[in-house]
Amino acid sequence: MGNYLALIDLGSNTARLVIYYDDGQGVIREEDNVKRTLRLISYLDENRRITTTGFEKTLECMHQFKDVCTAWNIQHIVGVATAAVRQAQNGHELLQAIEDATGISIRLLSGEEEAHYGYLAVVNSMNVEDAITVDIGGGSTELTRISQRRCVGRISLPFGAVSLTQWFLNDSGIPPANDWKRLFDYLKQQFGSIDWLERQRCPVIAMGGTARNLAKIVQRQSQYSLSSLHHYEIQRKDIDSVFTSLSQLSIEQRKQVPGLAKDRADVIVSGIAVFRALLEAAQSDTLITSNKGLRDGILFEQVLQKENRSRIDDVAMHSVGQLMRRYRVNIPHANHVRFLAMQLFDDMKQLQLIPYGNFERRILEIASLLHNIGLAINVYETSQHTFYMLSNILILGLTHRERILIATVAAYKNQKQFQKQLAQFPDILRKEDKQIVEKLGHIVLLARILDRSMTQQIKSVRIKEKNKQLVIECYSAEENLMEFSFIPEMLEKLSKLWKLSFQYKVVGERKRAL
Amino acid sequence: MGNYLALIDLGSNTARLVIYYDDGQGVIREEDNVKRTLRLISYLDENRRITTTGFEKTLECMHQFKDVCTAWNIQHIVGVATAAVRQAQNGHELLQAIEDATGISIRLLSGEEEAHYGYLAVVNSMNVEDAITVDIGGGSTELTRISQRRCVGRISLPFGAVSLTQWFLNDSGIPPANDWKRLFDYLKQQFGSIDWLERQRCPVIAMGGTARNLAKIVQRQSQYSLSSLHHYEIQRKDIDSVFTSLSQLSIEQRKQVPGLAKDRADVIVSGIAVFRALLEAAQSDTLITSNKGLRDGILFEQVLQKENRSRIDDVAMHSVGQLMRRYRVNIPHANHVRFLAMQLFDDMKQLQLIPYGNFERRILEIASLLHNIGLAINVYETSQHTFYMLSNILILGLTHRERILIATVAAYKNQKQFQKQLAQFPDILRKEDKQIVEKLGHIVLLARILDRSMTQQIKSVRIKEKNKQLVIECYSAEENLMEFSFIPEMLEKLSKLWKLSFQYKVVGERKRAL
C-alpha cells in the first residue's frame, strides 16, 4: 500500500509545498506542487532579523500548507529551511513559531547539507561523470565538484539572486554599467577562492529557479522543439546574449520576455550574472540545466537509505524501471521483448546487417522495455500514445537526443509515422538518426511479434545465414503458437525493407545456449 | 480487486480474442485485442457443412486463443459464434469440437440475439433517440429500429459482406455492371420487406468491420482531423463516391487505397453496397459509424444486469465517470470544481455576462469534471496532457465537436494555447466555438483556483453586481485559505480579458442557499 508525503521547502525566495505519492514499491511521484513567492530574505532587517511582517507572511503561508496536508491526510511532512533562516539572527525563533502554530517541524539545513543534496539530485538524475554543480537560491549559492560520480568538493556561498540584487542593483530601473562591474568583481573574488573550481573545463550543471528560468528563455528564443528543462544544454554565448539583452531592460519590460517568470523579473539578471562568472572561472563552455534539485536530493536520500546504497548506479535504467511500474507495463512481456531484441541485435551485428554499437544497443534496450507504455492511455492507437508519453515524460539519465530516439524506436509502426515524428525535432537529432530509428524500430517490431501472445513461449532466437537466406530460429516447445500466425507477414515486410530474405524455423524446446 | 476476462467472438469473417480488465468498480477496459481473419463462412461447402479444413483452421485458432487466456490466468471466457456457425449444418459439431479440444464453451447466438446486442451497443454508447442500426457481418446483417431509445424492431438477414461477394461478385477482377445490378436488386427486395425500415428518414448507425473501414477511407480522403471512428458522420454522397471508385478497382488496386484494410479488399465493396441500399430504402442521408458493436453489447448486458437496469440513461456522464475512475482523478475536487463552475455559469448567465444555454453548460460541466485528467500522465504540463488525452480517448455519448470543445475547455490555460488547439480541428468546429471555449475556459480556470487547495473549503460562490462591479462572494469558514492568495491575480486577469471589474469577498461560514 502506498502513502502520501509532503515536503515543505522554506527557501529564501520561494516557499513550496510538494505532495508526493510513495507507492511503497520504489515509485515516488509528484502529485501536487504549490509555490508561493514569499521572498523571505527580503524581510531581513539591518540587524539581520526577520521582521514582524516576515513572521506573519511566513506563518500565514505555513498555515495554508498545513491545511492542505491535513486535507490530504498526510502524517509525514518533511520541512527544510535554507539561507534566509540560516542567515537570520532570529531564524530559530521563526521555526519555533511555525512549529507552535502549525505543528510542522522544519529542519534548518547547513550550507554544506544544502550543497550535498544538490549533488545527490544531480548524480542520481543525470548520467554524469565529471561536473561542477551550482544551485543559486535567493540567499545562498551552493557549488559541488563531481569527479567519477563522487562528490570531491562542496561549498555554500552566502549570496543568492535576491541578496545580490539588493546589494548591487538596488534599483528598479536599468542598473548602470558600474553596478554590474561591482557585481562581477565580487563574484570573481568569491569564485577565485575555490581551488577545485578554477579552470576545470568540465560542464557546469545548474539547479534551481534561476537556471530553469534561463533555460526557458533560451528555449523560447530558439523555439526549441522539446519541452524539457532537464539535461538541456546551454552554450556560454547564449547565456551572454540573454544577459546582455535583459540587463538593458527595465523590470516591467523584462516581464514581457517570453519564458521569463514575472515574479523573477527583478532578480533573474543577477542570477544569470552568477552563471556567467562561474563559467568564466571554471573556463567551461556549457551549462546543463537540471530540473532536479534540493527537494529531489532529500527524496533520493530517503530512498537510498532504505536501499542501503550511496547513489544510483545506472540512472537511466532505474528511471525506466520506475516508469514501467508507474504506468503498469506488463513486465514479463517487456523484459522478454528486450531479451529477444538484444539477441536479434547481437546476431545482426555479428552478421554485419547493422553497423551499430553500444550507443544504439542501449537505445534499443530501453525502447523495447517501454514499447507498450502507451497502453496506460489506451489500447487503441497505443503506438501514438507511447510516442507522446516518451517524448513528454522525463526519463532521467538521458540526453534529449537519446530520449527522442527511444520514443521513436519504442513507438515504431511504419515509415510514414516515424519520419513525421523525427521531423518534429530537427534541432535535436542528427543526420544518421533516421537510419538508426528505422533499423532499431524494425527490431522492436519483430521482437514484439515474437512475443505477440505475451506468454514468452518463444524462449529465445538466433539468426543464422544459409545460402544467402537469413533464418530466424525460434526456440519453442509448442509449434501452434499465435506468434507463428503473425511472423510470416512480418518477415515478408522486413525482407522487402532490408532487401534481404528472412525466414523462420521452429527448433524445438531446448533453449539457445547463451 | 479486479479481474481479467476474455471474450472470444467467432465471426463469419473474423475471429477475435479480446482481453478485458474489470476493476470491480464499474470500469471495464480493453487490455488486448487479437484478430485472425479466419473467414469461417468461406469454408461452408455446397451442403452448407463446414469443411475439414475449416474445422482445422478454427481449432488451431481457438487453441492459440486458449493459450493466451491461460497465460493471463483467465477463468472467465465468454465465447459467442454467429452466422457462419448458425448457417452450417454441422455448426454444433464445430462448437462441440472446440469445447472438447480447448474447454472453451461457445454460445451460438440467434440472429435476434445478435441484433439485440447491436442495439445495446449503440444505445449505451451514443446519445441517440431515433435511429436504424445496422451491423454487417461476414454472413449475416442485423438491423434494429430505435425509437425514443427503445428497440422497436429487429431482424437478422441471412447475408453478409463475405457471402454477398461469393454469391454475386464471384470474381477477383472488376465485376461487370450486371453483377452490381443483381446485387442491388437482391438488397432492395430484402430491405423492402421490412415495414419499420422504409422511408424512416432517421440516421443509420453502422457497426462492424465494414462500417469502420468505410469510415477510415472517407477520413483519409478528407484528411479528417480527429482520429476517431465512433460517432463519425458520413454523408450519403461520400458513400456513393467511395463505392463508385472502389467498384472500378481490382482487388490488388484496392489494397493500395489509403485506409482500406488489405484483408477486406475483396469483400468491402459488397458491404458498402449494403449501406447504399439501406440508406436508399430508409431515405436517410447520413450514416453514423459506431465503434461499439456485438462484443460491447455483450459486455453492456453483463454490467446492466448487475446494476439491474435495461440501459444507461446518461451515456456521456456514465462514460465520464468511468474515465475519472480509470485515470484516478481526485473525485471530490473534480466534483467541487464542477459545482463551482455551474454556480458561476448560472450567475453569469443571469447577469447576462454570457449568452449561453444548455449545450454550453453541458460542455462546461464535463470539462470541469475532467480538467485534471492529464495528471495521469504527469504533474508537469498537465494541461497539455489533459488536451492530449481528451482529444484522443473516446468519451461515449458525445459528437466529435462536443469532444473537442470539452478537451479545449478542460485544458484551457491561455489565449495562445487554446487557439493553437482549436486550429487543429477546422473541419469539426464552428465559427462561434472560439468564443465559447474562451469564456468557458475562463470559468473552469476560476473554479479551479476557487478550490486550488483541493480541500473544498470555499463551499460555494455567488456573483453579485454592485455599482458596475462584479463581486464574487466566496462562502467559507476560513479567511486564511491558500485560495485567497491566488484569487486576486486570477480576477485581475479576468477583469482585463472580459473588460469588466471582478472583485471577491469572503462571506462567512453559512452555505449559499441553493
GROMACS .gro file of N, CA and C in nm, chain A residues 297-372:
model
  228
  297GLY      N    1   1.700   1.588  -0.396
  297GLY     CA    2   1.813   1.534  -0.320
  297GLY      C    3   1.764   1.474  -0.189
  298ILE      N    4   1.674   1.544  -0.123
  298ILE     CA    5   1.620   1.494   0.004
  298ILE      C    6   1.545   1.363  -0.016
  299LEU      N    7   1.464   1.357  -0.123
  299LEU     CA    8   1.391   1.233  -0.152
  299LEU      C    9   1.487   1.119  -0.186
  300PHE      N   10   1.587   1.150  -0.270
  300PHE     CA   11   1.683   1.046  -0.307
  300PHE      C   12   1.751   0.991  -0.181
  301GLU      N   13   1.784   1.081  -0.088
  301GLU     CA   14   1.850   1.035   0.034
  301GLU      C   15   1.763   0.933   0.107
  302GLN      N   16   1.632   0.963   0.116
  302GLN     CA   17   1.542   0.871   0.186
  302GLN      C   18   1.536   0.735   0.116
  303VAL      N   19   1.524   0.739  -0.018
  303VAL     CA   20   1.514   0.614  -0.093
  303VAL      C   21   1.644   0.535  -0.083
  304LEU      N   22   1.757   0.605  -0.097
  304LEU     CA   23   1.886   0.536  -0.096
  304LEU      C   24   1.916   0.476   0.041
  305GLN      N   25   1.877   0.547   0.147
  305GLN     CA   26   1.898   0.494   0.281
  305GLN      C   27   1.825   0.362   0.298
  306LYS      N   28   1.699   0.358   0.251
  306LYS     CA   29   1.621   0.235   0.260
  306LYS      C   30   1.691   0.122   0.187
  307GLU      N   31   1.750   0.156   0.070
  307GLU     CA   32   1.813   0.054  -0.013
  307GLU      C   33   1.959   0.037   0.022
  308ASN      N   34   2.003   0.111   0.122
  308ASN     CA   35   2.138   0.094   0.175
  308ASN      C   36   2.248   0.112   0.071
  309ARG      N   37   2.236   0.218  -0.007
  309ARG     CA   38   2.345   0.246  -0.102
  309ARG      C   39   2.364   0.397  -0.111
  310SER      N   40   2.478   0.437  -0.167
  310SER     CA   41   2.509   0.580  -0.162
  310SER      C   42   2.461   0.656  -0.285
  311ARG      N   43   2.444   0.586  -0.396
  311ARG     CA   44   2.385   0.653  -0.513
  311ARG      C   45   2.335   0.548  -0.612
  312ILE      N   46   2.254   0.595  -0.706
  312ILE     CA   47   2.201   0.505  -0.808
  312ILE      C   48   2.308   0.485  -0.915
  313ASP      N   49   2.338   0.361  -0.949
  313ASP     CA   50   2.448   0.338  -1.043
  313ASP      C   51   2.405   0.364  -1.187
  314ASP      N   52   2.295   0.300  -1.226
  314ASP     CA   53   2.251   0.317  -1.364
  314ASP      C   54   2.123   0.401  -1.360
  315VAL      N   55   2.142   0.531  -1.372
  315VAL     CA   56   2.031   0.624  -1.353
  315VAL      C   57   1.919   0.598  -1.453
  316ALA      N   58   1.955   0.582  -1.580
  316ALA     CA   59   1.851   0.565  -1.682
  316ALA      C   60   1.771   0.438  -1.657
  317MET      N   61   1.839   0.328  -1.629
  317MET     CA   62   1.766   0.202  -1.612
  317MET      C   63   1.679   0.206  -1.486
  318HIS      N   64   1.725   0.275  -1.384
  318HIS     CA   65   1.645   0.291  -1.263
  318HIS      C   66   1.518   0.370  -1.293
  319SER      N   67   1.535   0.476  -1.372
  319SER     CA   68   1.420   0.559  -1.408
  319SER      C   69   1.322   0.482  -1.497
  320VAL      N   70   1.375   0.403  -1.588
  320VAL     CA   71   1.290   0.320  -1.675
  320VAL      C   72   1.208   0.223  -1.590
  321GLY      N   73   1.273   0.162  -1.492
  321GLY     CA   74   1.202   0.071  -1.402
  321GLY      C   75   1.089   0.142  -1.330
  322GLN      N   76   1.112   0.264  -1.287
  322GLN     CA   77   1.008   0.342  -1.220
  322GLN      C   78   0.890   0.368  -1.313
  323LEU      N   79   0.922   0.409  -1.437
  323LEU     CA   80   0.814   0.434  -1.534
  323LEU      C   81   0.733   0.308  -1.560
  324MET      N   82   0.803   0.195  -1.573
  324MET     CA   83   0.733   0.070  -1.603
  324MET      C   84   0.634   0.037  -1.492
  325ARG      N   85   0.676   0.060  -1.368
  325ARG     CA   86   0.584   0.030  -1.257
  325ARG      C   87   0.473   0.134  -1.250
  326ARG      N   88   0.510   0.261  -1.265
  326ARG     CA   89   0.409   0.365  -1.253
  326ARG      C   90   0.297   0.349  -1.356
  327TYR      N   91   0.336   0.318  -1.481
  327TYR     CA   92   0.236   0.310  -1.587
  327TYR      C   93   0.193   0.166  -1.615
  328ARG      N   94   0.220   0.077  -1.518
  328ARG     CA   95   0.169  -0.060  -1.521
  328ARG      C   96   0.198  -0.134  -1.650
  329VAL      N   97   0.323  -0.127  -1.692
  329VAL     CA   98   0.366  -0.207  -1.807
  329VAL      C   99   0.362  -0.355  -1.768
  330ASN      N  100   0.326  -0.441  -1.861
  330ASN     CA  101   0.333  -0.586  -1.841
  330ASN      C  102   0.482  -0.623  -1.838
  331ILE      N  103   0.535  -0.643  -1.717
  331ILE     CA  104   0.680  -0.650  -1.701
  331ILE      C  105   0.742  -0.778  -1.759
  332PRO      N  106   0.681  -0.897  -1.739
  332PRO     CA  107   0.742  -1.016  -1.801
  332PRO      C  108   0.747  -1.002  -1.955
  333HIS      N  109   0.641  -0.947  -2.013
  333HIS     CA  110   0.640  -0.928  -2.159
  333HIS      C  111   0.748  -0.828  -2.201
  334ALA      N  112   0.754  -0.715  -2.133
  334ALA     CA  113   0.852  -0.612  -2.168
  334ALA      C  114   0.994  -0.665  -2.155
  335ASN      N  115   1.021  -0.737  -2.048
  335ASN     CA  116   1.155  -0.794  -2.030
  335ASN      C  117   1.188  -0.894  -2.139
  336HIS      N  118   1.085  -0.971  -2.181
  336HIS     CA  119   1.112  -1.071  -2.282
  336HIS      C  120   1.134  -1.005  -2.419
  337VAL      N  121   1.059  -0.902  -2.447
  337VAL     CA  122   1.082  -0.830  -2.573
  337VAL      C  123   1.223  -0.770  -2.573
  338ARG      N  124   1.264  -0.717  -2.460
  338ARG     CA  125   1.402  -0.667  -2.451
  338ARG      C  126   1.501  -0.779  -2.480
  339PHE      N  127   1.480  -0.894  -2.414
  339PHE     CA  128   1.571  -1.006  -2.428
  339PHE      C  129   1.582  -1.051  -2.574
  340LEU      N  130   1.467  -1.064  -2.640
  340LEU     CA  131   1.467  -1.107  -2.781
  340LEU      C  132   1.530  -1.001  -2.870
  341ALA      N  133   1.500  -0.873  -2.841
  341ALA     CA  134   1.557  -0.764  -2.921
  341ALA      C  135   1.709  -0.763  -2.909
  342MET      N  136   1.759  -0.789  -2.790
  342MET     CA  137   1.904  -0.791  -2.771
  342MET      C  138   1.967  -0.906  -2.849
  343GLN      N  139   1.901  -1.023  -2.849
  343GLN     CA  140   1.954  -1.136  -2.926
  343GLN      C  141   1.954  -1.103  -3.075
  344LEU      N  142   1.846  -1.044  -3.123
  344LEU     CA  143   1.839  -1.008  -3.265
  344LEU      C  144   1.949  -0.907  -3.299
  345PHE      N  145   1.964  -0.804  -3.214
  345PHE     CA  146   2.064  -0.700  -3.239
  345PHE      C  147   2.203  -0.762  -3.246
  346ASP      N  148   2.236  -0.845  -3.147
  346ASP     CA  149   2.371  -0.901  -3.141
  346ASP      C  150   2.401  -0.989  -3.262
  347ASP      N  151   2.300  -1.071  -3.301
  347ASP     CA  152   2.322  -1.157  -3.418
  347ASP      C  153   2.332  -1.075  -3.546
  348MET      N  154   2.249  -0.974  -3.559
  348MET     CA  155   2.253  -0.890  -3.679
  348MET      C  156   2.386  -0.816  -3.689
  349LYS      N  157   2.435  -0.775  -3.575
  349LYS     CA  158   2.564  -0.706  -3.572
  349LYS      C  159   2.675  -0.803  -3.617
  350GLN      N  160   2.671  -0.923  -3.561
  350GLN     CA  161   2.769  -1.024  -3.596
  350GLN      C  162   2.765  -1.056  -3.746
  351LEU      N  163   2.644  -1.063  -3.801
  351LEU     CA  164   2.628  -1.093  -3.944
  351LEU      C  165   2.648  -0.968  -4.030
  352GLN      N  166   2.687  -0.859  -3.966
  352GLN     CA  167   2.713  -0.732  -4.035
  352GLN      C  168   2.590  -0.678  -4.110
  353LEU      N  169   2.472  -0.705  -4.054
  353LEU     CA  170   2.350  -0.648  -4.112
  353LEU      C  171   2.326  -0.506  -4.061
  354ILE      N  172   2.384  -0.474  -3.946
  354ILE     CA  173   2.371  -0.339  -3.891
  354ILE      C  174   2.508  -0.293  -3.842
  355PRO      N  175   2.538  -0.164  -3.861
  355PRO     CA  176   2.672  -0.114  -3.829
  355PRO      C  177   2.678  -0.051  -3.690
  356TYR      N  178   2.600  -0.100  -3.594
  356TYR     CA  179   2.583  -0.024  -3.470
  356TYR      C  180   2.657  -0.083  -3.351
  357GLY      N  181   2.673   0.000  -3.249
  357GLY     CA  182   2.747  -0.039  -3.129
  357GLY      C  183   2.668  -0.015  -3.001
  358ASN      N  184   2.741   0.013  -2.894
  358ASN     CA  185   2.677   0.019  -2.762
  358ASN      C  186   2.574   0.130  -2.749
  359PHE      N  187   2.600   0.243  -2.813
  359PHE     CA  188   2.505   0.354  -2.803
  359PHE      C  189   2.368   0.310  -2.855
  360GLU      N  190   2.365   0.252  -2.973
  360GLU     CA  191   2.240   0.211  -3.034
  360GLU      C  192   2.178   0.092  -2.960
  361ARG      N  193   2.265   0.004  -2.910
  361ARG     CA  194   2.214  -0.112  -2.836
  361ARG      C  195   2.137  -0.067  -2.712
  362ARG      N  196   2.190   0.035  -2.648
  362ARG     CA  197   2.125   0.088  -2.528
  362ARG      C  198   1.988   0.153  -2.561
  363ILE      N  199   1.986   0.227  -2.673
  363ILE     CA  200   1.858   0.285  -2.718
  363ILE      C  201   1.755   0.174  -2.740
  364LEU      N  202   1.801   0.069  -2.809
  364LEU     CA  203   1.711  -0.043  -2.838
  364LEU      C  204   1.664  -0.110  -2.709
  365GLU      N  205   1.755  -0.124  -2.615
  365GLU     CA  206   1.721  -0.192  -2.490
  365GLU      C  207   1.609  -0.116  -2.417
  366ILE      N  208   1.627   0.013  -2.402
  366ILE     CA  209   1.528   0.092  -2.329
  366ILE      C  210   1.397   0.100  -2.408
  367ALA      N  211   1.408   0.118  -2.539
  367ALA     CA  212   1.287   0.127  -2.622
  367ALA      C  213   1.206  -0.002  -2.615
  368SER      N  214   1.276  -0.116  -2.613
  368SER     CA  215   1.200  -0.241  -2.612
  368SER      C  216   1.132  -0.261  -2.476
  369LEU      N  217   1.191  -0.211  -2.370
  369LEU     CA  218   1.125  -0.219  -2.238
  369LEU      C  219   1.000  -0.132  -2.232
  370LEU      N  220   1.003  -0.019  -2.304
  370LEU     CA  221   0.893   0.078  -2.291
  370LEU      C  222   0.797   0.079  -2.409
  371HIS      N  223   0.811  -0.019  -2.499
  371HIS     CA  224   0.734  -0.011  -2.625
  371HIS      C  225   0.583  -0.007  -2.602
  372ASN      N  226   0.538  -0.056  -2.490
  372ASN     CA  227   0.393  -0.069  -2.469
  372ASN      C  228   0.339   0.031  -2.367
   0.00000   0.00000   0.00000
